[in-house]
Amino acid sequence: MVRSANGTVYMQDTDVTTTGTYKCEVSADAPSFQTVSAQQRLIVREQDSPHHILAYLGLTKQDLADDALTVVDFLRMYNVMDLV
């Protein structure tokens, strides 16, 4: 957690199995040793590939080959052009 600071925690090498509830606990130095904690659920998704996006939209590679302009319009309509 090299880059963690100021209330932000950076995690490396995560995948879908990393999903879960995490608890962060911070303790003060002496003399108070006051401790504060909070927990939150973290959901890690796999990165969407063009194939996954087409499948999600109910389209196939053949649809793209048959009518590329319609597919591009469809992708723009769902605002996912930058993912493909």
CSV table of N, CA and C in Angstrom, one decimal:
chain,number,residue,atom,x,y,z
A,1,MET,N,0.8,-1.2,0.0
A,1,MET,CA,0.0,0.0,0.0
A,1,MET,C,0.9,1.2,0.0
A,2,VAL,N,1.8,1.3,-0.9
A,2,VAL,CA,2.8,2.3,-1.0
A,2,VAL,C,2.2,3.7,-1.1
A,3,ARG,N,1.2,3.9,-2.0
A,3,ARG,CA,0.7,5.2,-2.3
A,3,ARG,C,-0.5,5.6,-1.3
A,4,SER,N,-0.8,4.9,-0.3
A,4,SER,CA,-1.9,5.2,0.6
A,4,SER,C,-1.5,6.4,1.5
A,5,ALA,N,-2.5,7.3,1.6
A,5,ALA,CA,-2.3,8.5,2.4
A,5,ALA,C,-3.6,9.3,2.4
A,6,ASN,N,-3.7,10.1,3.4
A,6,ASN,CA,-4.8,11.1,3.5
A,6,ASN,C,-6.2,10.5,3.3
A,7,GLY,N,-6.5,9.4,3.9
A,7,GLY,CA,-7.8,8.8,3.8
A,7,GLY,C,-8.0,8.0,2.5
A,8,THR,N,-7.0,7.8,1.7
A,8,THR,CA,-7.1,7.0,0.5
A,8,THR,C,-6.2,5.8,0.6
A,9,VAL,N,-6.7,4.6,0.3
A,9,VAL,CA,-6.0,3.4,0.3
A,9,VAL,C,-5.8,2.8,-1.1
A,10,TYR,N,-4.6,2.6,-1.6
A,10,TYR,CA,-4.4,2.0,-2.9
A,10,TYR,C,-4.1,0.6,-2.8
A,11,MET,N,-4.7,-0.3,-3.5
A,11,MET,CA,-4.5,-1.7,-3.5
A,11,MET,C,-4.0,-2.2,-4.8
A,12,GLN,N,-3.0,-3.0,-4.8
A,12,GLN,CA,-2.5,-3.6,-6.1
A,12,GLN,C,-2.8,-5.0,-6.2
A,13,ASP,N,-2.7,-5.5,-7.5
A,13,ASP,CA,-2.9,-6.9,-7.8
A,13,ASP,C,-4.3,-7.4,-7.3
A,14,THR,N,-5.3,-6.7,-7.6
A,14,THR,CA,-6.7,-7.1,-7.2
A,14,THR,C,-7.4,-7.8,-8.4
A,15,ASP,N,-8.3,-8.6,-8.1
A,15,ASP,CA,-9.2,-9.3,-9.0
A,15,ASP,C,-10.6,-9.5,-8.4
A,16,VAL,N,-11.5,-10.2,-9.1
A,16,VAL,CA,-12.8,-10.3,-8.6
A,16,VAL,C,-12.9,-11.0,-7.2
A,17,THR,N,-11.9,-11.8,-6.9
A,17,THR,CA,-11.8,-12.5,-5.6
A,17,THR,C,-11.5,-11.6,-4.5
A,18,THR,N,-11.0,-10.4,-4.8
A,18,THR,CA,-10.7,-9.4,-3.8
A,18,THR,C,-12.0,-8.7,-3.2
A,19,THR,N,-13.1,-8.9,-3.9
A,19,THR,CA,-14.3,-8.3,-3.5
A,19,THR,C,-14.7,-8.7,-2.0
A,20,GLY,N,-15.1,-7.8,-1.2
A,20,GLY,CA,-15.5,-8.1,0.1
A,20,GLY,C,-15.6,-6.9,1.0
A,21,THR,N,-15.8,-7.1,2.3
A,21,THR,CA,-15.9,-6.0,3.2
A,21,THR,C,-14.6,-5.8,3.9
A,22,TYR,N,-14.1,-4.6,3.9
A,22,TYR,CA,-12.8,-4.3,4.4
A,22,TYR,C,-13.0,-3.3,5.6
A,23,LYS,N,-12.1,-3.5,6.6
A,23,LYS,CA,-12.1,-2.6,7.7
A,23,LYS,C,-10.8,-1.9,7.8
A,24,CYS,N,-10.8,-0.6,8.1
A,24,CYS,CA,-9.6,0.2,8.3
A,24,CYS,C,-9.6,0.7,9.7
A,25,GLU,N,-8.5,0.5,10.4
A,25,GLU,CA,-8.4,0.9,11.8
A,25,GLU,C,-7.1,1.8,11.9
A,26,VAL,N,-7.3,3.0,12.5
A,26,VAL,CA,-6.2,3.9,12.7
A,26,VAL,C,-6.0,4.2,14.2
A,27,SER,N,-4.8,4.1,14.7
A,27,SER,CA,-4.6,4.4,16.1
A,27,SER,C,-3.6,5.6,16.2
A,28,ALA,N,-3.9,6.4,17.2
A,28,ALA,CA,-3.0,7.5,17.5
A,28,ALA,C,-1.8,7.1,18.3
A,29,ASP,N,-0.8,7.8,18.3
A,29,ASP,CA,0.4,7.5,19.2
A,29,ASP,C,0.1,7.9,20.6
A,30,ALA,N,1.1,7.6,21.5
A,30,ALA,CA,1.0,7.9,22.9
A,30,ALA,C,0.8,9.4,23.1
A,31,PRO,N,0.1,9.9,24.0
A,31,PRO,CA,-0.4,9.1,25.2
A,31,PRO,C,-1.8,8.6,25.0
A,32,SER,N,-2.5,9.1,24.0
A,32,SER,CA,-4.0,8.8,23.9
A,32,SER,C,-4.3,7.4,23.4
A,33,PHE,N,-3.5,7.0,22.4
A,33,PHE,CA,-3.7,5.7,21.7
A,33,PHE,C,-5.2,5.5,21.2
A,34,GLN,N,-5.8,6.7,20.9
A,34,GLN,CA,-7.2,6.7,20.5
A,34,GLN,C,-7.3,5.9,19.1
A,35,THR,N,-8.3,5.1,19.0
A,35,THR,CA,-8.5,4.2,17.8
A,35,THR,C,-9.8,4.6,17.1
A,36,VAL,N,-9.8,4.7,15.8
A,36,VAL,CA,-11.0,4.9,15.0
A,36,VAL,C,-11.0,3.9,13.9
A,37,SER,N,-12.2,3.3,13.6
A,37,SER,CA,-12.2,2.4,12.5
A,37,SER,C,-13.5,2.6,11.7
A,38,ALA,N,-13.5,2.1,10.5
A,38,ALA,CA,-14.6,2.1,9.6
A,38,ALA,C,-14.5,1.0,8.7
A,39,GLN,N,-15.7,0.5,8.2
A,39,GLN,CA,-15.6,-0.6,7.2
A,39,GLN,C,-16.5,-0.3,6.0
A,40,GLN,N,-16.2,-0.8,4.9
A,40,GLN,CA,-16.9,-0.6,3.7
A,40,GLN,C,-16.8,-1.8,2.7
A,41,ARG,N,-17.8,-2.0,1.9
A,41,ARG,CA,-17.7,-3.1,1.0
A,41,ARG,C,-17.0,-2.6,-0.3
A,42,LEU,N,-16.1,-3.4,-0.8
A,42,LEU,CA,-15.4,-3.1,-2.0
A,42,LEU,C,-15.8,-4.2,-3.1
A,43,ILE,N,-16.2,-3.7,-4.2
A,43,ILE,CA,-16.5,-4.6,-5.3
A,43,ILE,C,-15.5,-4.4,-6.5
A,44,VAL,N,-14.9,-5.5,-6.9
A,44,VAL,CA,-13.9,-5.4,-7.9
A,44,VAL,C,-14.5,-6.1,-9.1
A,45,ARG,N,-14.5,-5.4,-10.3
A,45,ARG,CA,-15.1,-6.0,-11.5
A,45,ARG,C,-13.9,-6.3,-12.5
A,46,GLU,N,-14.1,-7.3,-13.3
A,46,GLU,CA,-13.2,-7.5,-14.4
A,46,GLU,C,-13.3,-6.4,-15.4
A,47,GLN,N,-12.2,-6.0,-16.0
A,47,GLN,CA,-12.2,-5.0,-17.0
A,47,GLN,C,-13.0,-5.5,-18.2
A,48,ASP,N,-13.9,-4.6,-18.7
A,48,ASP,CA,-14.8,-5.0,-19.8
A,48,ASP,C,-14.0,-5.0,-21.1
A,49,SER,N,-14.1,-6.1,-21.8
A,49,SER,CA,-13.5,-6.2,-23.1
A,49,SER,C,-14.5,-5.8,-24.1
A,50,PRO,N,-14.1,-5.5,-25.4
A,50,PRO,CA,-15.1,-5.2,-26.4
A,50,PRO,C,-16.1,-6.4,-26.6
A,51,HIS,N,-15.6,-7.6,-26.4
A,51,HIS,CA,-16.5,-8.8,-26.5
A,51,HIS,C,-17.6,-8.8,-25.4
A,52,HIS,N,-17.2,-8.5,-24.2
A,52,HIS,CA,-18.1,-8.4,-23.1
A,52,HIS,C,-19.1,-7.3,-23.3
A,53,ILE,N,-18.7,-6.2,-23.8
A,53,ILE,CA,-19.6,-5.0,-24.0
A,53,ILE,C,-20.6,-5.4,-25.1
A,54,LEU,N,-20.2,-6.0,-26.2
A,54,LEU,CA,-21.1,-6.4,-27.2
A,54,LEU,C,-22.1,-7.4,-26.7
A,55,ALA,N,-21.7,-8.4,-25.9
A,55,ALA,CA,-22.6,-9.4,-25.3
A,55,ALA,C,-23.6,-8.8,-24.4
A,56,TYR,N,-23.1,-7.8,-23.6
A,56,TYR,CA,-24.0,-7.1,-22.7
A,56,TYR,C,-25.1,-6.4,-23.4
A,57,LEU,N,-24.8,-5.8,-24.6
A,57,LEU,CA,-25.7,-5.1,-25.4
A,57,LEU,C,-26.6,-6.0,-26.3
A,58,GLY,N,-26.3,-7.3,-26.2
A,58,GLY,CA,-27.0,-8.2,-27.0
A,58,GLY,C,-26.6,-8.2,-28.5
A,59,LEU,N,-25.4,-7.8,-28.7
A,59,LEU,CA,-24.8,-7.8,-30.1
A,59,LEU,C,-23.7,-8.9,-30.2
A,60,THR,N,-23.4,-9.2,-31.5
A,60,THR,CA,-22.4,-10.2,-31.8
A,60,THR,C,-21.3,-9.5,-32.7
A,61,LYS,N,-20.2,-10.2,-32.9
A,61,LYS,CA,-19.2,-9.8,-33.8
A,61,LYS,C,-19.8,-9.8,-35.2
A,62,GLN,N,-20.7,-10.7,-35.5
A,62,GLN,CA,-21.3,-10.8,-36.8
A,62,GLN,C,-22.2,-9.6,-37.1
A,63,ASP,N,-22.9,-9.1,-36.0
A,63,ASP,CA,-23.6,-7.8,-36.2
A,63,ASP,C,-22.7,-6.7,-36.5
A,64,LEU,N,-21.5,-6.7,-36.0
A,64,LEU,CA,-20.6,-5.6,-36.3
A,64,LEU,C,-20.1,-5.7,-37.7
A,65,ALA,N,-19.9,-7.0,-38.2
A,65,ALA,CA,-19.4,-7.2,-39.6
A,65,ALA,C,-20.6,-6.8,-40.5
A,66,ASP,N,-21.8,-7.2,-40.2
A,66,ASP,CA,-22.9,-7.0,-41.1
A,66,ASP,C,-23.3,-5.5,-41.2
A,67,ASP,N,-23.3,-4.8,-40.1
A,67,ASP,CA,-23.8,-3.4,-40.1
A,67,ASP,C,-23.0,-2.6,-39.0
A,68,ALA,N,-21.8,-2.3,-39.3
A,68,ALA,CA,-20.9,-1.6,-38.4
A,68,ALA,C,-21.5,-0.3,-37.9
A,69,LEU,N,-22.1,0.5,-38.8
A,69,LEU,CA,-22.6,1.8,-38.5
A,69,LEU,C,-23.7,1.7,-37.4
A,70,THR,N,-24.6,0.7,-37.6
A,70,THR,CA,-25.6,0.6,-36.6
A,70,THR,C,-25.1,0.2,-35.2
A,71,VAL,N,-24.1,-0.6,-35.2
A,71,VAL,CA,-23.4,-1.0,-33.9
A,71,VAL,C,-22.8,0.2,-33.3
A,72,VAL,N,-22.0,1.0,-34.1
A,72,VAL,CA,-21.4,2.2,-33.6
A,72,VAL,C,-22.4,3.1,-33.0
A,73,ASP,N,-23.5,3.3,-33.7
A,73,ASP,CA,-24.6,4.2,-33.2
A,73,ASP,C,-25.1,3.6,-31.9
A,74,PHE,N,-25.3,2.3,-31.8
A,74,PHE,CA,-25.8,1.7,-30.6
A,74,PHE,C,-24.8,1.9,-29.4
A,75,LEU,N,-23.5,1.8,-29.7
A,75,LEU,CA,-22.5,2.0,-28.7
A,75,LEU,C,-22.5,3.5,-28.2
A,76,ARG,N,-22.7,4.4,-29.2
A,76,ARG,CA,-22.7,5.8,-28.8
A,76,ARG,C,-24.0,6.1,-27.9
A,77,MET,N,-25.1,5.5,-28.3
A,77,MET,CA,-26.3,5.7,-27.6
A,77,MET,C,-26.2,5.2,-26.1
A,78,TYR,N,-25.4,4.2,-25.9
A,78,TYR,CA,-25.2,3.7,-24.5
A,78,TYR,C,-24.0,4.3,-23.9
A,79,ASN,N,-23.4,5.3,-24.6
A,79,ASN,CA,-22.2,6.0,-24.1
A,79,ASN,C,-21.0,5.1,-23.6
A,80,VAL,N,-20.8,4.1,-24.5
A,80,VAL,CA,-19.7,3.1,-24.2
A,80,VAL,C,-18.6,3.1,-25.3
A,81,MET,N,-18.7,4.1,-26.2
A,81,MET,CA,-17.7,4.1,-27.3
A,81,MET,C,-16.3,4.1,-26.8
A,82,ASP,N,-16.0,4.8,-25.7
A,82,ASP,CA,-14.6,4.8,-25.2
A,82,ASP,C,-14.1,3.5,-24.7
A,83,LEU,N,-15.0,2.5,-24.4
A,83,LEU,CA,-14.6,1.3,-23.9
A,83,LEU,C,-14.2,0.3,-25.0
A,84,VAL,N,-14.6,0.5,-26.2
A,84,VAL,CA,-14.3,-0.4,-27.3
A,84,VAL,C,-13.1,0.0,-28.0
